[in-house]
Amino acid sequence: MSAAAAPRSCLRTVLLFGASGFLAGFIGPMVLTPDSNIGPLVGVLFTGPAGVLIGLAACLLSRAAPRLFSTGALRALAALLVLATLYACLPEPRLVGSVLDAEIADCRAPPLLYPAALQNWEAALARTPQARPLADWRQQAQRNVESFDALAVTLHVLRSRAVFERRRPWDRGERFARPWSEEPPGEHAYFVRAGGATCAQWQSRERALYWPVRDETDEPIGPAAVWPPVDAAGFLGLQELGEVPARIGALLR
């Protein structure tokens, strides 16, 4: 290679690797992980500059060993960089929820929780002077809590088993359960639809499996439309608790 051609060849090598890393890191996250909070910045901040550095190293190596680092070999290495970048951009499994192995520790009617919840929200408002609550948020919340056809139960969770959903192109939607995880001592509050049941009936239950109900979509959670919330569950800070769905129970076997 002539002295004049060497810089041009080196520049092409740097551009090859830099463009490969940039485009893979720029487009890959947008296609493979559209909900990522960094998206194309992977290419701009990481894989693009890394590709330039790899290109410079490849240029030096090709000068030292031109037969080993031929044009075809350099293109193959650039393709490997693209594949490695795309693989790193593959989305991690998404948490769907957790199965709880628990005992009922306590059960109360929701109105009994209203005074403590009101005190907590008033303290939160005092710490947030920029908040704009509804004018009658206390009255609305109280009415909703008093008419809430549910029971507030406290679980003593003994162990849990997380359920995830894969999101890679070839196994998207496939769900699996991780092994049982022993829970540290503690109690967690939920609400259950009353359906005519009483606290006495719930407190007489033996140890069982439960499923905290949650939004199973992949949509990001947006800010609350009303704060403090006036719906009963939101005001009391309770998540719905249900039986383990059949499709989830099948994963536990």
CSV table of C-alpha atoms in Angstrom, one decimal:
chain,number,residue,atom,x,y,z
A,1,MET,CA,0.0,0.0,0.0
A,2,SER,CA,1.4,3.4,-0.9
A,3,ALA,CA,2.0,6.1,1.6
A,4,ALA,CA,-0.8,8.2,0.1
A,5,ALA,CA,-3.3,5.4,0.1
A,6,ALA,CA,-2.7,4.4,3.7
A,7,PRO,CA,-4.5,7.4,5.4
A,8,ARG,CA,-7.5,6.9,3.1
A,9,SER,CA,-7.6,3.2,3.9
A,10,CYS,CA,-7.4,3.9,7.6
A,11,LEU,CA,-10.1,6.5,7.4
A,12,ARG,CA,-12.4,4.0,5.6
A,13,THR,CA,-11.8,1.5,8.3
A,14,VAL,CA,-12.6,4.0,11.1
A,15,LEU,CA,-15.7,5.1,9.3
A,16,LEU,CA,-16.8,1.5,8.7
A,17,PHE,CA,-16.6,0.6,12.4
A,18,GLY,CA,-17.8,4.0,13.7
A,19,ALA,CA,-20.9,3.9,11.4
A,20,SER,CA,-21.6,0.2,12.2
A,21,GLY,CA,-21.5,0.9,16.0
A,22,PHE,CA,-23.5,4.1,15.7
A,23,LEU,CA,-26.3,2.8,13.5
A,24,ALA,CA,-26.7,-0.5,15.4
A,25,GLY,CA,-26.8,1.4,18.7
A,26,PHE,CA,-29.1,4.1,17.3
A,27,ILE,CA,-31.6,2.0,15.5
A,28,GLY,CA,-31.4,-1.2,17.6
A,29,PRO,CA,-32.9,0.1,20.9
A,30,MET,CA,-35.7,1.9,19.0
A,31,VAL,CA,-36.7,-1.3,17.3
A,32,LEU,CA,-36.0,-3.9,19.9
A,33,THR,CA,-36.7,-2.0,23.1
A,34,PRO,CA,-39.0,0.9,22.2
A,35,ASP,CA,-39.8,1.6,25.8
A,36,SER,CA,-36.2,2.2,26.7
A,37,ASN,CA,-35.5,5.5,28.3
A,38,ILE,CA,-32.1,6.0,26.6
A,39,GLY,CA,-33.0,4.7,23.1
A,40,PRO,CA,-30.8,6.0,20.3
A,41,LEU,CA,-28.4,7.5,22.9
A,42,VAL,CA,-26.7,4.1,23.0
A,43,GLY,CA,-25.4,4.7,19.5
A,44,VAL,CA,-24.5,8.4,20.1
A,45,LEU,CA,-22.8,8.0,23.4
A,46,PHE,CA,-21.5,4.4,23.5
A,47,THR,CA,-21.4,2.2,20.5
A,48,GLY,CA,-20.6,4.9,18.0
A,49,PRO,CA,-17.5,6.2,19.8
A,50,ALA,CA,-16.5,2.6,20.7
A,51,GLY,CA,-16.7,1.7,17.0
A,52,VAL,CA,-14.4,4.6,16.2
A,53,LEU,CA,-11.8,3.4,18.7
A,54,ILE,CA,-12.2,-0.2,17.4
A,55,GLY,CA,-11.7,1.1,13.9
A,56,LEU,CA,-8.5,2.9,14.9
A,57,ALA,CA,-7.2,-0.2,16.5
A,58,ALA,CA,-8.1,-2.3,13.4
A,59,CYS,CA,-6.3,0.2,11.2
A,60,LEU,CA,-3.1,-0.1,13.2
A,61,LEU,CA,-3.4,-3.9,13.2
A,62,SER,CA,-4.1,-4.1,9.5
A,63,ARG,CA,-0.9,-2.1,8.9
A,64,ALA,CA,1.1,-4.5,11.1
A,65,ALA,CA,-0.5,-7.7,9.7
A,66,PRO,CA,-2.2,-6.8,6.4
A,67,ARG,CA,-2.7,-10.4,5.4
A,68,LEU,CA,-4.5,-11.3,8.7
A,69,PHE,CA,-6.6,-8.1,8.7
A,70,SER,CA,-7.7,-8.0,5.1
A,71,THR,CA,-10.7,-6.0,3.8
A,72,GLY,CA,-13.0,-9.0,4.1
A,73,ALA,CA,-11.8,-9.7,7.7
A,74,LEU,CA,-12.4,-6.1,8.7
A,75,ARG,CA,-15.9,-6.2,7.3
A,76,ALA,CA,-16.6,-9.4,9.2
A,77,LEU,CA,-15.4,-7.7,12.4
A,78,ALA,CA,-17.7,-4.8,11.7
A,79,ALA,CA,-20.6,-7.2,11.2
A,80,LEU,CA,-19.7,-8.8,14.5
A,81,LEU,CA,-19.8,-5.4,16.2
A,82,VAL,CA,-23.3,-4.9,14.8
A,83,LEU,CA,-24.5,-8.3,16.0
A,84,ALA,CA,-23.0,-7.8,19.5
A,85,THR,CA,-24.6,-4.3,19.8
A,86,LEU,CA,-28.0,-5.6,18.7
A,87,TYR,CA,-27.7,-8.5,21.1
A,88,ALA,CA,-26.9,-6.1,24.0
A,89,CYS,CA,-30.0,-4.1,23.0
A,90,LEU,CA,-32.4,-7.0,23.4
A,91,PRO,CA,-35.0,-6.3,26.1
A,92,GLU,CA,-34.8,-7.9,29.5
A,93,PRO,CA,-37.9,-10.0,30.7
A,94,ARG,CA,-40.7,-7.8,32.0
A,95,LEU,CA,-42.1,-8.4,35.5
A,96,VAL,CA,-45.7,-9.5,35.3
A,97,GLY,CA,-46.3,-10.0,39.0
A,98,SER,CA,-45.6,-12.2,42.0
A,99,VAL,CA,-47.4,-15.1,43.5
A,100,LEU,CA,-47.5,-14.8,47.3
A,101,ASP,CA,-47.6,-17.7,49.7
A,102,ALA,CA,-49.1,-16.0,52.7
A,103,GLU,CA,-51.4,-16.1,55.7
A,104,ILE,CA,-54.1,-13.5,56.6
A,105,ALA,CA,-52.8,-11.5,59.5
A,106,ASP,CA,-55.6,-8.9,59.7
A,107,CYS,CA,-58.8,-7.8,58.1
A,108,ARG,CA,-60.7,-4.5,58.4
A,109,ALA,CA,-63.5,-2.6,56.8
A,110,PRO,CA,-62.0,0.2,54.6
A,111,PRO,CA,-63.7,3.1,56.5
A,112,LEU,CA,-61.5,2.2,59.6
A,113,LEU,CA,-58.4,3.0,57.6
A,114,TYR,CA,-59.7,6.5,56.5
A,115,PRO,CA,-58.4,8.6,59.4
A,116,ALA,CA,-54.8,7.3,59.2
A,117,ALA,CA,-54.8,7.7,55.4
A,118,LEU,CA,-56.2,11.2,55.6
A,119,GLN,CA,-53.4,12.1,58.0
A,120,ASN,CA,-50.8,10.7,55.7
A,121,TRP,CA,-52.1,12.6,52.7
A,122,GLU,CA,-52.4,15.9,54.6
A,123,ALA,CA,-48.8,15.5,55.6
A,124,ALA,CA,-47.8,14.8,52.0
A,125,LEU,CA,-49.6,17.9,50.9
A,126,ALA,CA,-47.8,19.9,53.5
A,127,ARG,CA,-44.5,18.7,52.0
A,128,THR,CA,-45.7,19.5,48.5
A,129,PRO,CA,-46.8,23.2,48.3
A,130,GLN,CA,-47.0,23.1,44.5
A,131,ALA,CA,-49.7,20.5,44.5
A,132,ARG,CA,-53.2,21.5,43.4
A,133,PRO,CA,-55.6,19.1,45.0
A,134,LEU,CA,-59.3,19.0,44.3
A,135,ALA,CA,-61.2,21.5,46.5
A,136,ASP,CA,-63.3,18.8,48.1
A,137,TRP,CA,-60.8,15.9,47.9
A,138,ARG,CA,-61.4,14.9,51.5
A,139,GLN,CA,-65.1,14.6,51.1
A,140,GLN,CA,-64.9,12.8,47.8
A,141,ALA,CA,-62.4,10.3,49.2
A,142,GLN,CA,-64.5,9.7,52.3
A,143,ARG,CA,-67.6,9.0,50.3
A,144,ASN,CA,-65.7,6.6,48.0
A,145,VAL,CA,-64.1,4.8,51.0
A,146,GLU,CA,-67.4,4.4,52.8
A,147,SER,CA,-69.1,2.9,49.7
A,148,PHE,CA,-66.1,0.7,48.8
A,149,ASP,CA,-67.4,-2.9,48.5
A,150,ALA,CA,-64.2,-4.4,49.6
A,151,LEU,CA,-62.2,-5.6,52.7
A,152,ALA,CA,-58.7,-4.4,53.6
A,153,VAL,CA,-56.6,-7.4,54.4
A,154,THR,CA,-53.1,-7.6,55.7
A,155,LEU,CA,-51.0,-10.5,54.5
A,156,HIS,CA,-48.1,-12.2,56.4
A,157,VAL,CA,-46.1,-13.2,53.3
A,158,LEU,CA,-43.9,-16.3,53.8
A,159,ARG,CA,-42.4,-16.5,50.3
A,160,SER,CA,-43.0,-15.2,46.8
A,161,ARG,CA,-42.5,-16.3,43.2
A,162,ALA,CA,-41.9,-13.7,40.5
A,163,VAL,CA,-43.5,-14.2,37.1
A,164,PHE,CA,-41.8,-12.6,34.1
A,165,GLU,CA,-42.6,-12.3,30.4
A,166,ARG,CA,-39.9,-12.5,27.7
A,167,ARG,CA,-39.8,-9.7,25.1
A,168,ARG,CA,-37.2,-10.9,22.6
A,169,PRO,CA,-38.4,-11.2,19.0
A,170,TRP,CA,-38.2,-15.0,19.0
A,171,ASP,CA,-39.9,-15.6,22.3
A,172,ARG,CA,-42.0,-12.5,22.9
A,173,GLY,CA,-44.9,-13.1,25.2
A,174,GLU,CA,-43.6,-16.4,26.7
A,175,ARG,CA,-44.0,-16.3,30.5
A,176,PHE,CA,-42.0,-18.1,33.1
A,177,ALA,CA,-41.8,-18.2,36.9
A,178,ARG,CA,-38.6,-17.8,38.9
A,179,PRO,CA,-37.9,-20.1,41.9
A,180,TRP,CA,-39.6,-19.4,45.2
A,181,SER,CA,-37.9,-16.7,47.2
A,182,GLU,CA,-38.2,-16.6,51.0
A,183,GLU,CA,-39.6,-13.3,52.1
A,184,PRO,CA,-38.1,-11.3,55.0
A,185,PRO,CA,-40.5,-11.0,57.9
A,186,GLY,CA,-43.1,-8.4,57.2
A,187,GLU,CA,-46.8,-7.7,56.4
A,188,HIS,CA,-48.4,-6.1,53.3
A,189,ALA,CA,-51.8,-4.6,53.0
A,190,TYR,CA,-54.2,-5.2,50.1
A,191,PHE,CA,-57.9,-5.0,49.3
A,192,VAL,CA,-60.1,-7.9,48.2
A,193,ARG,CA,-63.5,-7.6,46.6
A,194,ALA,CA,-66.0,-8.3,49.4
A,195,GLY,CA,-68.6,-10.2,47.3
A,196,GLY,CA,-70.6,-10.9,50.5
A,197,ALA,CA,-67.6,-12.3,52.4
A,198,THR,CA,-66.8,-11.0,55.9
A,199,CYS,CA,-63.6,-10.3,57.8
A,200,ALA,CA,-64.3,-13.3,60.0
A,201,GLN,CA,-64.4,-15.6,57.0
A,202,TRP,CA,-61.1,-14.2,55.6
A,203,GLN,CA,-59.3,-14.4,59.0
A,204,SER,CA,-60.3,-18.0,59.3
A,205,ARG,CA,-58.5,-18.9,56.0
A,206,GLU,CA,-55.5,-21.1,56.2
A,207,ARG,CA,-52.2,-20.4,54.4
A,208,ALA,CA,-52.8,-20.0,50.6
A,209,LEU,CA,-51.4,-18.6,47.4
A,210,TYR,CA,-52.5,-15.1,46.3
A,211,TRP,CA,-52.0,-12.9,43.3
A,212,PRO,CA,-51.7,-9.1,43.6
A,213,VAL,CA,-53.6,-7.7,40.6
A,214,ARG,CA,-51.7,-5.3,38.5
A,215,ASP,CA,-51.7,-3.9,35.0
A,216,GLU,CA,-50.1,-6.6,32.8
A,217,THR,CA,-49.6,-4.4,29.8
A,218,ASP,CA,-46.3,-3.1,28.7
A,219,GLU,CA,-47.4,0.6,28.9
A,220,PRO,CA,-45.4,3.0,31.0
A,221,ILE,CA,-47.1,4.3,34.1
A,222,GLY,CA,-48.0,8.0,33.7
A,223,PRO,CA,-48.5,10.6,36.4
A,224,ALA,CA,-51.7,10.5,38.5
A,225,ALA,CA,-54.5,12.6,37.0
A,226,VAL,CA,-55.7,13.6,40.5
A,227,TRP,CA,-53.4,14.0,43.5
A,228,PRO,CA,-54.2,13.2,46.2
A,229,PRO,CA,-56.3,10.4,44.7
A,230,VAL,CA,-59.9,10.3,45.7
A,231,ASP,CA,-60.7,6.7,44.6
A,232,ALA,CA,-60.9,4.4,47.6
A,233,ALA,CA,-58.0,2.1,46.6
A,234,GLY,CA,-55.7,4.9,45.7
A,235,PHE,CA,-56.5,7.0,48.7
A,236,LEU,CA,-56.0,4.0,51.1
A,237,GLY,CA,-52.9,2.9,49.2
A,238,LEU,CA,-54.2,-0.6,48.7
A,239,GLN,CA,-53.5,-2.9,45.8
A,240,GLU,CA,-56.2,-5.4,44.8
A,241,LEU,CA,-55.5,-9.0,45.8
A,242,GLY,CA,-57.0,-12.0,44.0
A,243,GLU,CA,-56.8,-15.7,43.5
A,244,VAL,CA,-53.9,-17.0,41.4
A,245,PRO,CA,-55.2,-17.0,37.7
A,246,ALA,CA,-55.1,-20.4,36.0
A,247,ARG,CA,-52.6,-19.2,33.4
A,248,ILE,CA,-50.2,-18.2,36.2
A,249,GLY,CA,-50.8,-21.3,38.3
A,250,ALA,CA,-49.8,-23.4,35.3
A,251,LEU,CA,-46.3,-21.8,35.5
A,252,LEU,CA,-45.8,-22.9,39.1
A,253,ARG,CA,-45.9,-26.6,38.4
